[in-house]
Amino acid sequence: MNGPDKRATIPIAAAGSPPKNPVFDVFTTKKDEVVGWARKFSLFPYPFVTACCGMEFMSVSSTIYDTDRFGAALPRFTPRQSDLMMVVGTITHKQAPVLQRIYEQMCEPKWVMAFGVCATSGGFYNNYAVLQGIDKVIPVDIYVPGCPPRPEMVIDAIMQLQERIANEHHVILKGDF
Amino acid sequence: MRDGLVELLDGRLGTTAWLSHGMPVIEIGAGQLPEVVRVLRDELGFDMLLDVTAVDWLGRTPRFEVVWHVFSTRDCQRLRIKTRVPEEASEVDSLVGWYGSAAFMERECHDMFGIRFRGNADLRPILLYEGFVGHPLRKDYDKHHEQPLVPYRDTADRGTQGGPR
């Protein structure tokens, strides 16, 4: 161990222990990749479904298109257990405080997908009632336009998001892990 | 019954009645409303209120037209009632005493057009939210005017998590 920082460290080999197995060295050089690989296949989506895109969400998450293949199959209906918020449909100004509250209740790390053109930019609803894109209220990681988006577009978005997650550095990975 | 109804309404209510795209329409003065509704519901069998809405004829006086649709489940017959309402006193009688379903629809009409319904004790916003200023379906409401409840994020910050913007 180096330095006084003892937070969130999981020692794999205690200091002064016998030399590491060379196989394990290979593992540790790729640790970001391994953790990223594991994380990208364990997305727990929270479907914030407000409008007709919900039909498309059902289609993309059920048998034929099957987001289970990407590890994003199990919707959690509480924001506290989820890490991907899929905002599916039109968000009105009246709903915006609810959306923000739900987002704040999610634990880090968290990602947001704007599913459909209404969530992305307000779509063709440019009037007194509709929020012109959820990114005015909460940060958005990936935008899927379309009215509604094709299932292939949603899958592509999930794959791009996975790509990003896989290349992220996780905070638990310190020098000694 | 349709053609007969127009003559019947003409004679019975002393109003102007005509057919619009096959639907009988009557236009009445605002003061006649309670009497007309009583006759329609109790004597002619129009026992269901379908809709309360308004039309904003900006530039015309009187500016507003309040429109009700009633339906007779006995005769399977619809009827439209219209009355003109001026901008400065945009107020008509409520129909909650005759049709319970009027309560919510009048709230919506009050939200959207600012028509007040005398006798409806609860005209709180139903589709809009508390604090919304103005009436969005009035023609002089700027269609791009937003009244957000949540302060917007700094736009320079948008997409910092890697989004395409």
Coordinates of N, CA and C in Angstrom, one line a residue, chain A:
Chain A
M1 N 0.8 -1.2 0.0 CA 0.0 0.0 0.0 C 0.9 1.2 0.0
N2 N 0.5 2.2 -0.7 CA 1.2 3.5 -0.7 C 0.3 4.6 -0.4
G3 N 0.8 5.5 0.5 CA 0.0 6.7 0.9 C -1.0 6.4 1.9
P4 N -1.6 7.4 2.6 CA -2.5 7.2 3.7 C -3.9 6.9 3.3
D5 N -4.2 6.9 2.0 CA -5.5 6.7 1.5 C -6.0 5.3 1.7
K6 N -6.9 5.0 2.6 CA -7.3 3.7 2.9 C -8.8 3.4 2.5
R7 N -9.3 4.4 1.8 CA -10.7 4.3 1.5 C -10.9 3.3 0.4
A8 N -12.0 2.5 0.5 CA -12.5 1.7 -0.5 C -11.4 0.9 -1.2
T9 N -10.5 0.3 -0.4 CA -9.5 -0.5 -1.0 C -9.7 -1.9 -0.6
I10 N -9.6 -2.8 -1.6 CA -9.8 -4.2 -1.3 C -8.5 -4.9 -1.7
P11 N -7.7 -5.1 -0.6 CA -6.4 -5.7 -1.0 C -6.6 -7.1 -1.5
I12 N -6.0 -7.4 -2.6 CA -6.0 -8.7 -3.2 C -4.9 -9.6 -2.6
A13 N -3.8 -8.9 -2.5 CA -2.6 -9.6 -1.8 C -2.1 -8.7 -0.7
A14 N -2.1 -9.3 0.5 CA -1.6 -8.5 1.6 C -0.2 -8.1 1.4
A15 N 0.2 -6.9 2.0 CA 1.6 -6.4 1.8 C 2.6 -7.5 2.4
G16 N 3.6 -7.7 1.7 CA 4.6 -8.7 2.2 C 4.2 -10.1 2.0
S17 N 3.2 -10.3 1.2 CA 2.8 -11.7 0.9 C 3.7 -12.3 -0.1
P18 N 3.6 -13.6 -0.4 CA 4.5 -14.2 -1.4 C 4.2 -13.6 -2.8
P19 N 5.2 -13.7 -3.7 CA 5.0 -13.1 -5.0 C 3.7 -13.5 -5.7
K20 N 3.2 -12.6 -6.5 CA 1.9 -12.9 -7.1 C 2.1 -14.0 -8.2
N21 N 1.1 -14.7 -8.4 CA 1.0 -15.6 -9.5 C 1.0 -14.8 -10.8
P22 N 1.9 -15.2 -11.7 CA 1.9 -14.5 -13.0 C 0.6 -14.4 -13.7
V23 N -0.2 -15.4 -13.6 CA -1.5 -15.3 -14.2 C -2.3 -14.1 -13.7
F24 N -2.1 -13.9 -12.4 CA -2.9 -12.9 -11.8 C -2.4 -11.5 -12.2
D25 N -1.1 -11.4 -12.6 CA -0.6 -10.2 -13.1 C -1.3 -9.8 -14.4
V26 N -1.6 -10.8 -15.2 CA -2.3 -10.5 -16.5 C -3.7 -9.9 -16.1
F27 N -4.3 -10.5 -15.1 CA -5.6 -10.1 -14.7 C -5.5 -8.6 -14.2
T28 N -4.6 -8.3 -13.4 CA -4.6 -6.9 -12.8 C -4.3 -5.9 -13.9
T29 N -3.5 -6.2 -14.9 CA -3.3 -5.1 -15.9 C -4.6 -4.9 -16.7
K30 N -5.4 -5.8 -16.7 CA -6.7 -5.6 -17.5 C -7.9 -5.4 -16.5
K31 N -7.6 -4.9 -15.3 CA -8.7 -4.8 -14.4 C -9.8 -3.9 -14.7
D32 N -9.4 -2.7 -15.3 CA -10.4 -1.8 -15.8 C -11.3 -2.4 -16.8
E33 N -10.7 -3.2 -17.7 CA -11.4 -3.8 -18.7 C -12.4 -4.9 -18.2
V34 N -11.9 -5.6 -17.2 CA -12.7 -6.7 -16.6 C -13.9 -6.1 -15.9
V35 N -13.6 -5.1 -15.1 CA -14.7 -4.5 -14.3 C -15.7 -3.8 -15.3
G36 N -15.1 -3.1 -16.3 CA -16.0 -2.5 -17.3 C -16.9 -3.5 -18.0
W37 N -16.3 -4.7 -18.3 CA -17.0 -5.7 -19.0 C -18.2 -6.2 -18.1
A38 N -17.9 -6.4 -16.8 CA -18.9 -6.8 -15.9 C -20.0 -5.8 -15.8
R39 N -19.6 -4.5 -15.7 CA -20.6 -3.5 -15.4 C -21.5 -3.3 -16.6
K40 N -20.9 -3.4 -17.8 CA -21.7 -3.0 -19.0 C -22.8 -4.0 -19.2
F41 N -22.7 -5.2 -18.7 CA -23.8 -6.2 -18.8 C -24.7 -6.3 -17.6
S42 N -24.6 -5.3 -16.8 CA -25.5 -5.4 -15.6 C -26.2 -4.0 -15.4
L43 N -26.8 -3.6 -16.5 CA -27.6 -2.4 -16.5 C -29.0 -2.7 -15.9
F44 N -29.4 -1.9 -14.9 CA -30.8 -2.1 -14.4 C -31.6 -0.9 -14.8
P45 N -32.4 -1.0 -15.8 CA -33.2 0.1 -16.3 C -34.4 0.5 -15.4
Y46 N -34.6 1.8 -15.3 CA -35.8 2.2 -14.7 C -36.6 2.9 -15.8
P47 N -37.7 2.2 -16.2 CA -38.5 2.8 -17.3 C -39.4 3.9 -16.8
F48 N -39.1 5.2 -17.2 CA -39.9 6.3 -16.8 C -40.8 6.5 -18.1
V49 N -41.9 5.8 -18.1 CA -42.7 5.7 -19.4 C -43.9 6.6 -19.2
T50 N -43.9 7.6 -20.1 CA -45.0 8.5 -20.0 C -45.9 8.6 -21.2
A51 N -45.5 8.0 -22.3 CA -46.3 8.2 -23.5 C -46.3 7.0 -24.5
C52 N -46.6 7.3 -25.7 CA -46.8 6.2 -26.7 C -45.5 5.5 -27.0
C53 N -44.3 6.1 -26.8 CA -43.1 5.3 -26.9 C -43.0 4.1 -26.0
G54 N -43.9 4.1 -25.0 CA -43.9 2.9 -24.1 C -44.2 1.6 -24.8
M55 N -45.0 1.7 -25.9 CA -45.3 0.5 -26.7 C -44.0 0.0 -27.3
E56 N -43.2 1.0 -27.8 CA -41.9 0.6 -28.4 C -40.9 0.1 -27.4
F57 N -41.0 0.6 -26.2 CA -40.2 0.1 -25.1 C -40.5 -1.3 -24.8
M58 N -41.8 -1.6 -24.8 CA -42.3 -3.0 -24.5 C -41.8 -3.9 -25.6
S59 N -41.9 -3.4 -26.8 CA -41.4 -4.3 -28.0 C -39.9 -4.6 -27.9
V60 N -39.1 -3.5 -27.6 CA -37.7 -3.7 -27.6 C -37.2 -4.5 -26.4
S61 N -38.0 -4.5 -25.3 CA -37.5 -5.3 -24.2 C -38.1 -6.7 -24.1
S62 N -39.0 -7.0 -25.0 CA -39.6 -8.3 -24.9 C -39.0 -9.2 -26.0
T63 N -39.6 -10.4 -26.2 CA -38.9 -11.5 -26.9 C -38.2 -11.2 -28.2
I64 N -38.8 -10.5 -29.1 CA -38.2 -10.4 -30.5 C -36.9 -9.7 -30.5
Y65 N -36.9 -8.5 -29.8 CA -35.7 -7.7 -29.8 C -34.8 -7.9 -28.6
D66 N -35.5 -8.1 -27.5 CA -34.8 -8.8 -26.3 C -33.6 -8.1 -25.8
T67 N -33.8 -7.0 -25.0 CA -32.7 -6.3 -24.4 C -31.9 -7.2 -23.4
D68 N -32.5 -8.3 -23.1 CA -31.8 -9.2 -22.1 C -30.4 -9.6 -22.6
R69 N -30.3 -9.6 -24.0 CA -29.0 -10.0 -24.6 C -27.9 -9.0 -24.2
F70 N -28.4 -7.8 -23.8 CA -27.4 -6.8 -23.4 C -27.3 -6.6 -21.9
G71 N -27.9 -7.5 -21.2 CA -27.9 -7.4 -19.7 C -28.8 -6.3 -19.2
A72 N -29.6 -5.8 -20.1 CA -30.5 -4.7 -19.6 C -32.0 -5.1 -19.6
A73 N -32.2 -6.3 -19.0 CA -33.5 -6.8 -19.2 C -34.4 -6.6 -18.0
L74 N -33.8 -6.4 -16.8 CA -34.6 -6.5 -15.6 C -35.0 -5.1 -15.2
P75 N -36.2 -4.6 -15.5 CA -36.5 -3.3 -15.1 C -36.8 -3.2 -13.6
R76 N -36.2 -2.2 -12.9 CA -36.5 -2.0 -11.5 C -37.5 -0.9 -11.4
F77 N -38.5 -1.1 -10.7 CA -39.5 -0.1 -10.6 C -39.3 0.8 -9.4
T78 N -38.1 0.8 -8.9 CA -37.8 1.8 -7.9 C -36.5 2.4 -8.4
P79 N -36.3 3.8 -8.4 CA -35.1 4.4 -8.8 C -33.9 4.0 -8.0
R80 N -34.1 3.6 -6.7 CA -33.0 3.3 -5.8 C -32.3 2.0 -6.2
Q81 N -32.9 1.2 -7.0 CA -32.3 -0.1 -7.4 C -31.8 0.0 -8.8
S82 N -31.9 1.1 -9.5 CA -31.6 1.1 -10.9 C -30.4 2.0 -11.2
D83 N -29.8 1.8 -12.4 CA -28.7 2.7 -12.7 C -28.9 3.3 -14.1
L84 N -29.9 2.9 -14.9 CA -30.2 3.5 -16.2 C -31.6 3.9 -16.2
M85 N -31.8 5.3 -16.3 CA -33.2 5.8 -16.4 C -33.5 5.9 -17.9
M86 N -34.5 5.2 -18.3 CA -35.0 5.4 -19.7 C -36.2 6.3 -19.7
V87 N -36.1 7.5 -20.1 CA -37.2 8.4 -20.1 C -37.9 8.2 -21.5
V88 N -39.0 7.5 -21.4 CA -39.7 7.1 -22.6 C -41.0 7.9 -22.8
G89 N -40.9 8.9 -23.6 CA -42.1 9.7 -23.9 C -42.0 11.2 -23.5
T90 N -43.1 11.9 -23.7 CA -43.2 13.3 -23.6 C -43.1 13.7 -22.1
I91 N -42.3 14.7 -21.8 CA -42.3 15.2 -20.4 C -42.9 16.6 -20.4
T92 N -43.9 16.8 -19.6 CA -44.5 18.1 -19.6 C -43.8 18.9 -18.4
H93 N -44.1 20.2 -18.5 CA -43.6 21.0 -17.4 C -44.1 20.6 -16.0
K94 N -45.3 20.1 -16.0 CA -45.9 19.7 -14.8 C -45.2 18.4 -14.3
Q95 N -44.7 17.6 -15.2 CA -44.0 16.4 -14.8 C -42.6 16.6 -14.4
A96 N -42.0 17.7 -14.9 CA -40.5 17.9 -14.8 C -40.0 17.8 -13.3
P97 N -40.7 18.3 -12.3 CA -40.3 18.1 -10.9 C -40.2 16.7 -10.5
V98 N -41.2 15.9 -11.0 CA -41.2 14.4 -10.7 C -40.0 13.7 -11.3
L99 N -39.7 14.1 -12.5 CA -38.6 13.5 -13.2 C -37.3 13.8 -12.5
Q100 N -37.2 15.0 -12.1 CA -35.9 15.5 -11.4 C -35.8 14.7 -10.1
R101 N -36.9 14.6 -9.4 CA -36.9 13.9 -8.1 C -36.5 12.5 -8.2
I102 N -37.0 11.8 -9.2 CA -36.7 10.4 -9.5 C -35.2 10.3 -9.8
Y103 N -34.7 11.2 -10.6 CA -33.3 11.1 -11.0 C -32.4 11.3 -9.8
E104 N -32.8 12.2 -8.9 CA -32.0 12.4 -7.7 C -32.0 11.2 -6.8
Q105 N -33.1 10.4 -6.8 CA -33.2 9.3 -6.0 C -32.3 8.1 -6.4
M106 N -31.8 8.2 -7.7 CA -31.0 7.1 -8.2 C -29.6 7.2 -7.6
C107 N -29.0 6.0 -7.3 CA -27.6 6.0 -6.7 C -26.6 6.1 -7.9
E108 N -25.5 6.7 -7.6 CA -24.4 6.7 -8.5 C -23.8 5.3 -8.6
P109 N -23.2 4.9 -9.7 CA -23.2 5.7 -11.0 C -24.6 5.5 -11.7
K110 N -25.0 6.5 -12.4 CA -26.3 6.4 -13.1 C -26.2 7.0 -14.5
W111 N -27.0 6.5 -15.4 CA -27.1 7.0 -16.7 C -28.5 7.3 -17.1
V112 N -28.6 8.2 -18.1 CA -30.0 8.5 -18.5 C -30.1 8.4 -20.0
M113 N -31.1 7.7 -20.5 CA -31.4 7.6 -21.9 C -32.6 8.4 -22.3
A114 N -32.5 9.3 -23.2 CA -33.7 10.0 -23.7 C -34.3 9.2 -24.9
F115 N -35.4 8.5 -24.6 CA -35.9 7.5 -25.6 C -37.0 8.2 -26.4
G116 N -36.8 8.4 -27.6 CA -37.8 9.1 -28.5 C -37.6 10.6 -28.6
V117 N -38.2 11.2 -29.6 CA -37.8 12.5 -29.9 C -38.4 13.5 -28.9
C118 N -39.5 13.1 -28.2 CA -40.1 14.0 -27.3 C -39.2 14.2 -26.1
A119 N -38.6 13.1 -25.6 CA -37.7 13.2 -24.4 C -36.4 13.9 -24.9
T120 N -36.1 13.7 -26.1 CA -34.8 14.3 -26.6 C -34.9 15.8 -26.7
S121 N -36.0 16.3 -27.4 CA -36.0 17.7 -27.7 C -37.4 18.3 -27.6
G122 N -38.4 17.6 -27.1 CA -39.8 18.1 -27.1 C -40.5 17.6 -28.3
G123 N -39.7 17.2 -29.4 CA -40.4 16.7 -30.6 C -41.2 17.8 -31.2
F124 N -42.4 17.4 -31.7 CA -43.2 18.3 -32.4 C -44.1 19.1 -31.4
Y125 N -44.0 18.8 -30.2 CA -44.8 19.5 -29.2 C -44.0 20.7 -28.7
N126 N -44.2 21.9 -29.4 CA -43.6 23.1 -29.0 C -44.7 24.0 -28.5
N127 N -45.1 23.9 -27.2 CA -46.2 24.7 -26.8 C -46.0 25.0 -25.3
Y128 N -47.0 25.5 -24.7 CA -47.0 25.9 -23.3 C -46.7 24.7 -22.3
A129 N -47.0 23.5 -22.8 CA -47.1 22.4 -21.8 C -45.8 21.5 -21.8
V130 N -45.1 21.5 -22.9 CA -44.1 20.4 -23.0 C -42.7 20.9 -22.8
L131 N -41.9 20.2 -21.9 CA -40.5 20.5 -21.7 C -39.8 20.2 -23.0
Q132 N -38.9 21.1 -23.4 CA -38.3 21.0 -24.7 C -37.0 20.2 -24.5
G133 N -37.1 19.0 -24.2 CA -35.9 18.1 -24.0 C -35.6 17.9 -22.5
I134 N -35.5 16.7 -22.1 CA -35.3 16.4 -20.6 C -33.9 16.9 -20.2
D135 N -33.0 17.2 -21.2 CA -31.6 17.7 -20.7 C -31.7 19.1 -20.2
K136 N -32.8 19.7 -20.3 CA -33.0 21.0 -19.6 C -33.1 20.9 -18.1
V137 N -33.4 19.7 -17.7 CA -33.6 19.4 -16.3 C -32.6 18.4 -15.7
I138 N -32.3 17.4 -16.4 CA -31.4 16.4 -15.9 C -30.3 16.1 -17.0
P139 N -29.1 15.7 -16.6 CA -28.1 15.3 -17.6 C -28.5 14.1 -18.3
V140 N -28.2 14.1 -19.6 CA -28.6 12.9 -20.5 C -27.3 12.3 -21.1
D141 N -27.2 11.0 -21.1 CA -26.1 10.4 -21.6 C -26.2 10.0 -23.1
I142 N -27.4 9.5 -23.4 CA -27.6 9.1 -24.8 C -29.0 9.4 -25.3
Y143 N -29.0 9.9 -26.5 CA -30.3 10.4 -27.1 C -30.7 9.5 -28.2
V144 N -31.9 9.0 -28.2 CA -32.5 8.2 -29.2 C -33.6 8.9 -29.9
P145 N -33.4 9.6 -31.0 CA -34.6 10.2 -31.6 C -35.5 9.2 -32.3
G146 N -36.5 9.7 -33.0 CA -37.4 8.8 -33.6 C -38.8 8.9 -33.0
C147 N -39.8 8.7 -33.8 CA -41.2 8.9 -33.2 C -42.1 7.8 -33.7
P148 N -42.0 6.6 -33.0 CA -41.0 6.2 -32.0 C -39.8 5.7 -32.7
P149 N -38.7 5.6 -31.9 CA -37.5 5.0 -32.4 C -37.7 3.5 -32.8
R150 N -36.9 3.1 -33.8 CA -37.0 1.7 -34.2 C -36.3 0.9 -33.1
P151 N -36.7 -0.3 -32.8 CA -36.0 -1.1 -31.8 C -34.5 -1.2 -32.1
E152 N -34.1 -1.3 -33.3 CA -32.7 -1.3 -33.7 C -31.9 -0.1 -33.1
M153 N -32.6 1.1 -33.2 CA -32.0 2.3 -32.7 C -31.8 2.2 -31.2
V154 N -32.7 1.7 -30.5 CA -32.6 1.6 -29.1 C -31.5 0.6 -28.7
I155 N -31.4 -0.5 -29.4 CA -30.4 -1.5 -29.2 C -29.0 -0.8 -29.4
D156 N -29.0 -0.1 -30.5 CA -27.7 0.6 -30.9 C -27.3 1.6 -29.7
A157 N -28.3 2.3 -29.2 CA -28.1 3.2 -28.1 C -27.6 2.5 -26.9
I158 N -28.2 1.3 -26.6 CA -27.7 0.6 -25.4 C -26.3 0.1 -25.6
M159 N -26.0 -0.3 -26.9 CA -24.6 -0.8 -27.1 C -23.6 0.3 -27.0
Q160 N -24.0 1.5 -27.5 CA -23.1 2.7 -27.4 C -22.9 3.0 -25.9
L161 N -23.9 3.0 -25.2 CA -23.8 3.2 -23.7 C -22.9 2.2 -23.1
Q162 N -23.1 0.9 -23.4 CA -22.3 -0.1 -22.9 C -20.8 0.1 -23.2
E163 N -20.6 0.6 -24.4 CA -19.2 0.9 -24.9 C -18.6 1.9 -23.9
R164 N -19.4 2.9 -23.6 CA -18.9 4.0 -22.8 C -18.6 3.5 -21.3
I165 N -19.6 2.7 -20.9 CA -19.4 2.1 -19.5 C -18.2 1.2 -19.4
A166 N -18.0 0.4 -20.5 CA -16.8 -0.5 -20.5 C -15.5 0.3 -20.5
N167 N -15.5 1.5 -21.0 CA -14.3 2.2 -21.1 C -14.1 3.2 -19.9
E168 N -15.1 3.2 -19.0 CA -15.0 4.1 -17.9 C -14.0 3.5 -16.8
H169 N -13.5 4.4 -16.0 CA -12.7 3.9 -14.9 C -13.5 3.9 -13.7
H170 N -13.6 2.8 -13.0 CA -14.4 2.7 -11.8 C -13.7 3.2 -10.6
V171 N -14.4 3.9 -9.7 CA -13.7 4.6 -8.6 C -13.1 3.6 -7.6
I172 N -13.6 2.3 -7.6 CA -13.1 1.4 -6.6 C -11.7 0.9 -7.1
L173 N -11.4 1.1 -8.3 CA -10.1 0.6 -8.8 C -9.0 1.6 -8.4
K174 N -8.2 1.2 -7.4 CA -7.1 2.1 -6.9 C -5.8 1.4 -7.3
G175 N -4.7 2.0 -6.9 CA -3.4 1.5 -7.3 C -3.2 0.1 -6.8
D176 N -3.8 -0.3 -5.6 CA -3.5 -1.6 -5.1 C -4.6 -2.6 -5.4
F177 N -5.4 -2.2 -6.3 CA -6.5 -3.2 -6.8 C -6.6 -3.1 -8.3

